[in-house]
């Protein structure tokens, strides 16, 4: 163990590893959108957790433009009207739901998002609105909500007059109320409106409303503010969240959407906020007020106004009545309306962002945004194995980690058991039977083979709207569900108790007492002084993380969201409280990881961010919880930790997911270092490891995966310096491939042998580097070299490199401009077996062995695959001979034509001129028998029939479609075509040996100054 504790490796030793975006491309929550006036195809949106995205084609495709600078949750985006290249972005969404994330201050771009610089207000946490003076982009206002977990002075309206270099606070309500809405009067930039909102989240409550919630107006460019929520007609009593907008057509017309217990609804002022009257109190406009409460004025019609909620609502009579509409996804949070064309809009909702050009009649899709938010991740044992996740405000998903195609598209994934907040558990004996949960204790069993769904709730008493105090079993929004690692019939789920079934949920037994603090003060209705909101997100004193030891049956570790850890060594008969001494109270135990190497060892990840403590908390025990060690050295002080996973193949190798990205420890937690590589800055919600792959679930950037952890394993005990070739991971012989760069589908696993090597000292001018692959007999298959010009070129750099050999042998020669119809010239694919690879640096060889494995789905034996291999190899040999002969024919014909041109009309060589023409015709006859020379474009073969090598190449395509041996008829046709090609090649060889030789002899006998070259 001392050796492991001393291990540490520099990132340069493994930085060729990269995270691969699996998808799915199905948008997650967005609370910030904007377009640009008079640029109808340009829009931006901010993802909740996923950074900034830009489209140049009206929402048909999106590119992330914040990666490499910042990421995380976005609360506001504003483009300056005076210069649309200038943009300001505020971190931290206003949608303060249970999985809300804070942001990283203000960022600014002066080149339309190509580059970014931090622009202050680092402690803002949540910035729901930014407003820019329409005539001067250096005058900017930030509406700061602030820390939503505890009192802070960092709230209010901040103003900058130097483009965000410095800021001053001009409006402050109190230390628990920040700005939630902010707007500049479109007709007069000296006039601004802002609303402040008292809101606080705790682990067990959301409080919306109270002292400090108000509506404000400034008439001196934000220098001073007057409260206008005290004006005549405005609702009295406790105020909550307020949305505000100004009509660009009539700036005296102001709308305010107000949360208030008895007088809530839409209010309108006709005198710039001096007096108000309620124009609509419909519940559909103000339900679940804290999550919505946004209002937007039409840019051309003073009577048209929009209110966003679960659906969006439009009024054409000043707000008195509303029609209700659906965008492609529900739960709407932001809207931008083009000033020059109010039919052109972009909306942000729980599915991302969508664009309309016809006033909402049609919208662009959100199935092109990889911004899904996931809670937990697990995998099955299928091949290729599938990843299971639950997407916030959408369905659960099972998605393959790789496919037989060239991407991972929407066709490759499907919904499965449970709902948006689920833990998911897969039957170990039948991967098509899946168990999934969701809020309020919902638990389903789905049989994918039969298409059946069964509800198996532990206690099917629907608690919707009730606080936790009345619950018999407190099932949290994200309650765990796991199978025993030793008994495939044993399924666990968790409330404040441990529940177990061995009959697929037909009945449940309780095998524990209440394993939480069960504090009645924290088991009450949530929502605050105005509107209650109980969905089980705030259900507290629940079991939040659980796992059974992979080593010892019945050794079960339990962690609660209120800071307790329990362990049982006998399957639940006896329980011991092993909560770490010194661990802060009320810690949410977010993940538990029993060791795969030692039964007494367990790792725990906890968070306290919902109390305003953003520190990381990771703990480790080696004695069944009797003592614990905090293991967070090297993790940023505000990168709070959600998950820790142990590598099951390499002792001491740990991975941690934090709110701001990935970390790795090579020495069992003694030290940590960032493991971000190419992963964007995004909250990491869960990790799992399968087949030496690391699967990463994010909150705002979908799923990512590292395909080969063996590179990290091989660092242990390896040479500290010098060039190094890593042993390639076992590679499956299967179809598919990887095409990077898609904007609508996930990146597939590379198809081939992923080869990693480290060049410690490499000089591109002096050094030759090559990779050579050898077959089972030791014969060379392929060599790729830095000295090769084009074909088989190896591109390398100093340090870590990755190369993927596609396992394909050399095929047949392809002639320039060759048109073939459904034919392959590719060589055969390596059959399963043992292979070797050498890294050669200036003739110094470093060897490694690797295996090619059969696709487990294959129906063929190794002997069958060998027959396929031999068939394709033979076919290619024949085609290669034919095409090389054609190449020679074309060269000979070219020289004959040159001869004829040079000696045209020369009576001395009249006989040779006639012979030359005759030879050209004979060679052309052979070429045209082998290949259809009239084909010049892809569809030409429909007009000019294909010839022999195309037909033989078609057999290559057919036999190479799977892992099957050739059929009897494949062999028969191959033999027939090969015989016909042989006739032509024999004729060609005879012409060369007889006619060309004779032609040369006659030519030379005349002592002419022209030498005919055969090849």
PDB file of C-alpha atoms in Angstrom, residues 93-269:
ATOM      1  CA  UNK A  93     -29.640  30.228 -13.664  1.00  0.00           C
ATOM      2  CA  UNK A  94     -32.742  31.800 -12.147  1.00  0.00           C
ATOM      3  CA  UNK A  95     -34.575  28.458 -12.234  1.00  0.00           C
ATOM      4  CA  UNK A  96     -33.583  27.501  -8.702  1.00  0.00           C
ATOM      5  CA  UNK A  97     -34.924  23.942  -8.718  1.00  0.00           C
ATOM      6  CA  UNK A  98     -33.466  21.051  -6.726  1.00  0.00           C
ATOM      7  CA  UNK A  99     -30.617  20.438  -9.161  1.00  0.00           C
ATOM      8  CA  UNK A 100     -29.760  24.107  -9.713  1.00  0.00           C
ATOM      9  CA  UNK A 101     -26.142  25.088 -10.318  1.00  0.00           C
ATOM     10  CA  UNK A 102     -24.373  28.347  -9.607  1.00  0.00           C
ATOM     11  CA  UNK A 103     -22.274  30.204 -12.165  1.00  0.00           C
ATOM     12  CA  UNK A 104     -18.851  31.782 -12.519  1.00  0.00           C
ATOM     13  CA  UNK A 105     -19.566  35.504 -12.723  1.00  0.00           C
ATOM     14  CA  UNK A 106     -19.727  37.717 -15.815  1.00  0.00           C
ATOM     15  CA  UNK A 107     -17.988  36.919 -19.105  1.00  0.00           C
ATOM     16  CA  UNK A 108     -17.600  39.205 -22.095  1.00  0.00           C
ATOM     17  CA  UNK A 109     -16.892  38.679 -25.779  1.00  0.00           C
ATOM     18  CA  UNK A 110     -16.129  41.358 -28.361  1.00  0.00           C
ATOM     19  CA  UNK A 111     -16.049  39.003 -31.350  1.00  0.00           C
ATOM     20  CA  UNK A 112     -19.487  37.376 -31.265  1.00  0.00           C
ATOM     21  CA  UNK A 113     -18.391  34.564 -28.980  1.00  0.00           C
ATOM     22  CA  UNK A 114     -15.131  33.490 -30.623  1.00  0.00           C
ATOM     23  CA  UNK A 115     -13.157  34.463 -27.531  1.00  0.00           C
ATOM     24  CA  UNK A 116     -14.115  35.419 -23.972  1.00  0.00           C
ATOM     25  CA  UNK A 117     -12.680  37.227 -20.989  1.00  0.00           C
ATOM     26  CA  UNK A 118     -13.898  37.227 -17.380  1.00  0.00           C
ATOM     27  CA  UNK A 119     -15.629  40.489 -16.591  1.00  0.00           C
ATOM     28  CA  UNK A 120     -16.067  40.597 -12.849  1.00  0.00           C
ATOM     29  CA  UNK A 121     -18.709  39.826 -10.220  1.00  0.00           C
ATOM     30  CA  UNK A 122     -17.099  36.485  -9.380  1.00  0.00           C
ATOM     31  CA  UNK A 123     -19.227  36.142  -6.255  1.00  0.00           C
ATOM     32  CA  UNK A 124     -22.531  36.777  -8.028  1.00  0.00           C
ATOM     33  CA  UNK A 125     -23.424  33.046  -8.109  1.00  0.00           C
ATOM     34  CA  UNK A 126     -26.681  33.673 -10.010  1.00  0.00           C
ATOM     35  CA  UNK A 127     -27.174  36.383 -12.658  1.00  0.00           C
ATOM     36  CA  UNK A 128     -30.679  36.126 -14.143  1.00  0.00           C
ATOM     37  CA  UNK A 129     -30.499  39.296 -16.259  1.00  0.00           C
ATOM     38  CA  UNK A 130     -27.963  41.555 -17.979  1.00  0.00           C
ATOM     39  CA  UNK A 131     -29.029  44.769 -19.730  1.00  0.00           C
ATOM     40  CA  UNK A 132     -26.818  46.792 -22.084  1.00  0.00           C
ATOM     41  CA  UNK A 133     -27.390  50.420 -22.985  1.00  0.00           C
ATOM     42  CA  UNK A 134     -28.606  50.348 -26.622  1.00  0.00           C
ATOM     43  CA  UNK A 135     -26.369  53.289 -27.603  1.00  0.00           C
ATOM     44  CA  UNK A 136     -23.204  52.453 -25.637  1.00  0.00           C
ATOM     45  CA  UNK A 137     -22.108  48.859 -25.088  1.00  0.00           C
ATOM     46  CA  UNK A 138     -19.752  49.925 -22.324  1.00  0.00           C
ATOM     47  CA  UNK A 139     -22.718  50.809 -20.113  1.00  0.00           C
ATOM     48  CA  UNK A 140     -24.026  47.550 -18.771  1.00  0.00           C
ATOM     49  CA  UNK A 141     -26.225  46.468 -15.876  1.00  0.00           C
ATOM     50  CA  UNK A 142     -26.202  43.097 -14.135  1.00  0.00           C
ATOM     51  CA  UNK A 143     -29.118  41.833 -12.118  1.00  0.00           C
ATOM     52  CA  UNK A 144     -27.562  39.614  -9.462  1.00  0.00           C
ATOM     53  CA  UNK A 145     -29.678  37.162  -7.503  1.00  0.00           C
ATOM     54  CA  UNK A 146     -26.661  36.084  -5.465  1.00  0.00           C
ATOM     55  CA  UNK A 147     -26.130  33.089  -3.230  1.00  0.00           C
ATOM     56  CA  UNK A 148     -29.459  31.260  -2.975  1.00  0.00           C
ATOM     57  CA  UNK A 149     -28.405  29.278   0.091  1.00  0.00           C
ATOM     58  CA  UNK A 150     -27.412  31.903   2.652  1.00  0.00           C
ATOM     59  CA  UNK A 151     -27.407  35.662   3.294  1.00  0.00           C
ATOM     60  CA  UNK A 152     -24.865  37.711   1.333  1.00  0.00           C
ATOM     61  CA  UNK A 153     -24.166  41.312   0.390  1.00  0.00           C
ATOM     62  CA  UNK A 154     -23.333  40.256  -3.180  1.00  0.00           C
ATOM     63  CA  UNK A 155     -26.794  40.925  -4.575  1.00  0.00           C
ATOM     64  CA  UNK A 156     -28.683  43.634  -6.395  1.00  0.00           C
ATOM     65  CA  UNK A 157     -28.227  45.712  -9.530  1.00  0.00           C
ATOM     66  CA  UNK A 158     -24.626  46.378 -10.527  1.00  0.00           C
ATOM     67  CA  UNK A 159     -23.630  48.974 -13.093  1.00  0.00           C
ATOM     68  CA  UNK A 160     -20.491  49.270 -15.193  1.00  0.00           C
ATOM     69  CA  UNK A 161     -19.584  52.195 -17.419  1.00  0.00           C
ATOM     70  CA  UNK A 162     -16.303  50.738 -18.652  1.00  0.00           C
ATOM     71  CA  UNK A 163     -17.467  47.579 -20.353  1.00  0.00           C
ATOM     72  CA  UNK A 164     -17.398  45.388 -17.259  1.00  0.00           C
ATOM     73  CA  UNK A 165     -13.926  46.287 -15.991  1.00  0.00           C
ATOM     74  CA  UNK A 166     -15.360  47.758 -12.804  1.00  0.00           C
ATOM     75  CA  UNK A 167     -18.804  47.554 -11.216  1.00  0.00           C
ATOM     76  CA  UNK A 168     -20.718  49.456  -8.585  1.00  0.00           C
ATOM     77  CA  UNK A 169     -23.831  48.335  -6.777  1.00  0.00           C
ATOM     78  CA  UNK A 170     -26.704  50.762  -7.282  1.00  0.00           C
ATOM     79  CA  UNK A 171     -29.643  48.744  -5.918  1.00  0.00           C
ATOM     80  CA  UNK A 172     -29.667  46.524  -2.846  1.00  0.00           C
ATOM     81  CA  UNK A 173     -32.816  45.214  -1.193  1.00  0.00           C
ATOM     82  CA  UNK A 174     -31.449  43.060   1.624  1.00  0.00           C
ATOM     83  CA  UNK A 175     -28.938  40.258   2.162  1.00  0.00           C
ATOM     84  CA  UNK A 176     -31.478  37.566   1.276  1.00  0.00           C
ATOM     85  CA  UNK A 177     -33.117  39.248  -1.727  1.00  0.00           C
ATOM     86  CA  UNK A 178     -31.466  39.575  -5.104  1.00  0.00           C
ATOM     87  CA  UNK A 179     -32.458  40.777  -8.554  1.00  0.00           C
ATOM     88  CA  UNK A 180     -34.469  38.321 -10.644  1.00  0.00           C
ATOM     89  CA  UNK A 181     -35.610  40.557 -13.522  1.00  0.00           C
ATOM     90  CA  UNK A 182     -34.120  43.655 -15.106  1.00  0.00           C
ATOM     91  CA  UNK A 183     -35.090  45.565 -18.234  1.00  0.00           C
ATOM     92  CA  UNK A 184     -34.150  48.817 -19.949  1.00  0.00           C
ATOM     93  CA  UNK A 185     -37.005  50.879 -21.368  1.00  0.00           C
ATOM     94  CA  UNK A 186     -36.627  50.215 -25.136  1.00  0.00           C
ATOM     95  CA  UNK A 187     -37.497  53.837 -25.887  1.00  0.00           C
ATOM     96  CA  UNK A 188     -35.427  55.558 -23.202  1.00  0.00           C
ATOM     97  CA  UNK A 189     -32.172  54.008 -21.901  1.00  0.00           C
ATOM     98  CA  UNK A 190     -32.241  56.231 -18.802  1.00  0.00           C
ATOM     99  CA  UNK A 191     -35.254  54.305 -17.509  1.00  0.00           C
ATOM    100  CA  UNK A 192     -34.835  50.835 -16.032  1.00  0.00           C
ATOM    101  CA  UNK A 193     -37.050  48.434 -14.101  1.00  0.00           C
ATOM    102  CA  UNK A 194     -35.855  45.703 -11.771  1.00  0.00           C
ATOM    103  CA  UNK A 195     -37.490  43.204  -9.451  1.00  0.00           C
ATOM    104  CA  UNK A 196     -35.913  41.808  -6.323  1.00  0.00           C
ATOM    105  CA  UNK A 197     -36.829  38.424  -4.916  1.00  0.00           C
ATOM    106  CA  UNK A 198     -36.308  36.873  -1.514  1.00  0.00           C
ATOM    107  CA  UNK A 199     -35.533  33.230  -2.199  1.00  0.00           C
ATOM    108  CA  UNK A 200     -33.623  30.585  -0.298  1.00  0.00           C
ATOM    109  CA  UNK A 201     -32.932  26.939  -0.868  1.00  0.00           C
ATOM    110  CA  UNK A 202     -32.018  24.529   1.884  1.00  0.00           C
ATOM    111  CA  UNK A 203     -31.611  20.770   1.619  1.00  0.00           C
ATOM    112  CA  UNK A 204     -35.203  20.381   2.784  1.00  0.00           C
ATOM    113  CA  UNK A 205     -37.023  23.539   1.713  1.00  0.00           C
ATOM    114  CA  UNK A 206     -37.512  26.183  -0.947  1.00  0.00           C
ATOM    115  CA  UNK A 207     -38.712  29.518   0.369  1.00  0.00           C
ATOM    116  CA  UNK A 208     -40.034  31.994  -2.213  1.00  0.00           C
ATOM    117  CA  UNK A 209     -41.129  35.455  -1.113  1.00  0.00           C
ATOM    118  CA  UNK A 210     -40.924  37.734   1.868  1.00  0.00           C
ATOM    119  CA  UNK A 211     -39.267  40.958   2.957  1.00  0.00           C
ATOM    120  CA  UNK A 212     -37.101  42.298   0.168  1.00  0.00           C
ATOM    121  CA  UNK A 213     -39.255  41.140  -2.722  1.00  0.00           C
ATOM    122  CA  UNK A 214     -40.198  44.288  -4.635  1.00  0.00           C
ATOM    123  CA  UNK A 215     -40.442  46.069  -7.977  1.00  0.00           C
ATOM    124  CA  UNK A 216     -38.144  49.042  -8.647  1.00  0.00           C
ATOM    125  CA  UNK A 217     -37.696  51.850 -11.184  1.00  0.00           C
ATOM    126  CA  UNK A 218     -34.765  54.063 -12.092  1.00  0.00           C
ATOM    127  CA  UNK A 219     -34.986  57.214 -14.222  1.00  0.00           C
ATOM    128  CA  UNK A 220     -31.305  58.192 -14.025  1.00  0.00           C
ATOM    129  CA  UNK A 221     -29.604  55.320 -15.826  1.00  0.00           C
ATOM    130  CA  UNK A 222     -29.648  53.029 -12.834  1.00  0.00           C
ATOM    131  CA  UNK A 223     -27.870  55.405 -10.439  1.00  0.00           C
ATOM    132  CA  UNK A 224     -30.789  55.484  -8.020  1.00  0.00           C
ATOM    133  CA  UNK A 225     -33.945  53.439  -7.608  1.00  0.00           C
ATOM    134  CA  UNK A 226     -37.480  53.932  -6.340  1.00  0.00           C
ATOM    135  CA  UNK A 227     -39.714  51.109  -5.211  1.00  0.00           C
ATOM    136  CA  UNK A 228     -42.891  51.059  -7.284  1.00  0.00           C
ATOM    137  CA  UNK A 229     -44.444  47.917  -5.822  1.00  0.00           C
ATOM    138  CA  UNK A 230     -45.876  50.185  -3.117  1.00  0.00           C
ATOM    139  CA  UNK A 231     -47.806  52.202  -5.676  1.00  0.00           C
ATOM    140  CA  UNK A 232     -51.564  52.258  -5.893  1.00  0.00           C
ATOM    141  CA  UNK A 233     -53.158  49.086  -7.217  1.00  0.00           C
ATOM    142  CA  UNK A 234     -50.127  46.831  -6.737  1.00  0.00           C
ATOM    143  CA  UNK A 235     -50.847  43.739  -4.646  1.00  0.00           C
ATOM    144  CA  UNK A 236     -50.446  44.160  -0.914  1.00  0.00           C
ATOM    145  CA  UNK A 237     -48.980  41.790   1.629  1.00  0.00           C
ATOM    146  CA  UNK A 238     -46.096  39.401   1.101  1.00  0.00           C
ATOM    147  CA  UNK A 239     -44.633  39.529  -2.398  1.00  0.00           C
ATOM    148  CA  UNK A 240     -42.684  36.788  -4.087  1.00  0.00           C
ATOM    149  CA  UNK A 241     -41.048  36.593  -7.490  1.00  0.00           C
ATOM    150  CA  UNK A 242     -41.951  39.355  -9.978  1.00  0.00           C
ATOM    151  CA  UNK A 243     -41.464  39.472 -13.726  1.00  0.00           C
ATOM    152  CA  UNK A 244     -41.549  42.823 -15.509  1.00  0.00           C
ATOM    153  CA  UNK A 245     -41.620  44.118 -19.101  1.00  0.00           C
ATOM    154  CA  UNK A 246     -42.121  47.397 -20.959  1.00  0.00           C
ATOM    155  CA  UNK A 247     -43.955  47.847 -24.236  1.00  0.00           C
ATOM    156  CA  UNK A 248     -41.562  49.166 -26.932  1.00  0.00           C
ATOM    157  CA  UNK A 249     -44.597  50.707 -28.605  1.00  0.00           C
ATOM    158  CA  UNK A 250     -45.823  52.602 -25.527  1.00  0.00           C
ATOM    159  CA  UNK A 251     -43.278  52.933 -22.744  1.00  0.00           C
ATOM    160  CA  UNK A 252     -45.924  53.987 -20.259  1.00  0.00           C
ATOM    161  CA  UNK A 253     -47.418  50.518 -20.486  1.00  0.00           C
ATOM    162  CA  UNK A 254     -45.697  48.216 -17.993  1.00  0.00           C
ATOM    163  CA  UNK A 255     -46.655  44.652 -17.157  1.00  0.00           C
ATOM    164  CA  UNK A 256     -45.721  42.866 -13.963  1.00  0.00           C
ATOM    165  CA  UNK A 257     -46.288  39.182 -13.253  1.00  0.00           C
ATOM    166  CA  UNK A 258     -46.575  38.969  -9.467  1.00  0.00           C
ATOM    167  CA  UNK A 259     -46.460  36.118  -6.964  1.00  0.00           C
ATOM    168  CA  UNK A 260     -48.816  37.011  -4.110  1.00  0.00           C
ATOM    169  CA  UNK A 261     -51.012  34.817  -1.969  1.00  0.00           C
ATOM    170  CA  UNK A 262     -54.391  36.507  -2.491  1.00  0.00           C
ATOM    171  CA  UNK A 263     -53.827  39.016  -5.278  1.00  0.00           C
ATOM    172  CA  UNK A 264     -51.291  37.294  -7.496  1.00  0.00           C
ATOM    173  CA  UNK A 265     -51.448  37.529 -11.271  1.00  0.00           C
ATOM    174  CA  UNK A 266     -50.679  39.858 -14.172  1.00  0.00           C
ATOM    175  CA  UNK A 267     -50.701  43.591 -13.419  1.00  0.00           C
ATOM    176  CA  UNK A 268     -50.550  46.488 -15.849  1.00  0.00           C
ATOM    177  CA  UNK A 269     -49.626  50.117 -15.521  1.00  0.00           C
TER     178      UNK A 269
END
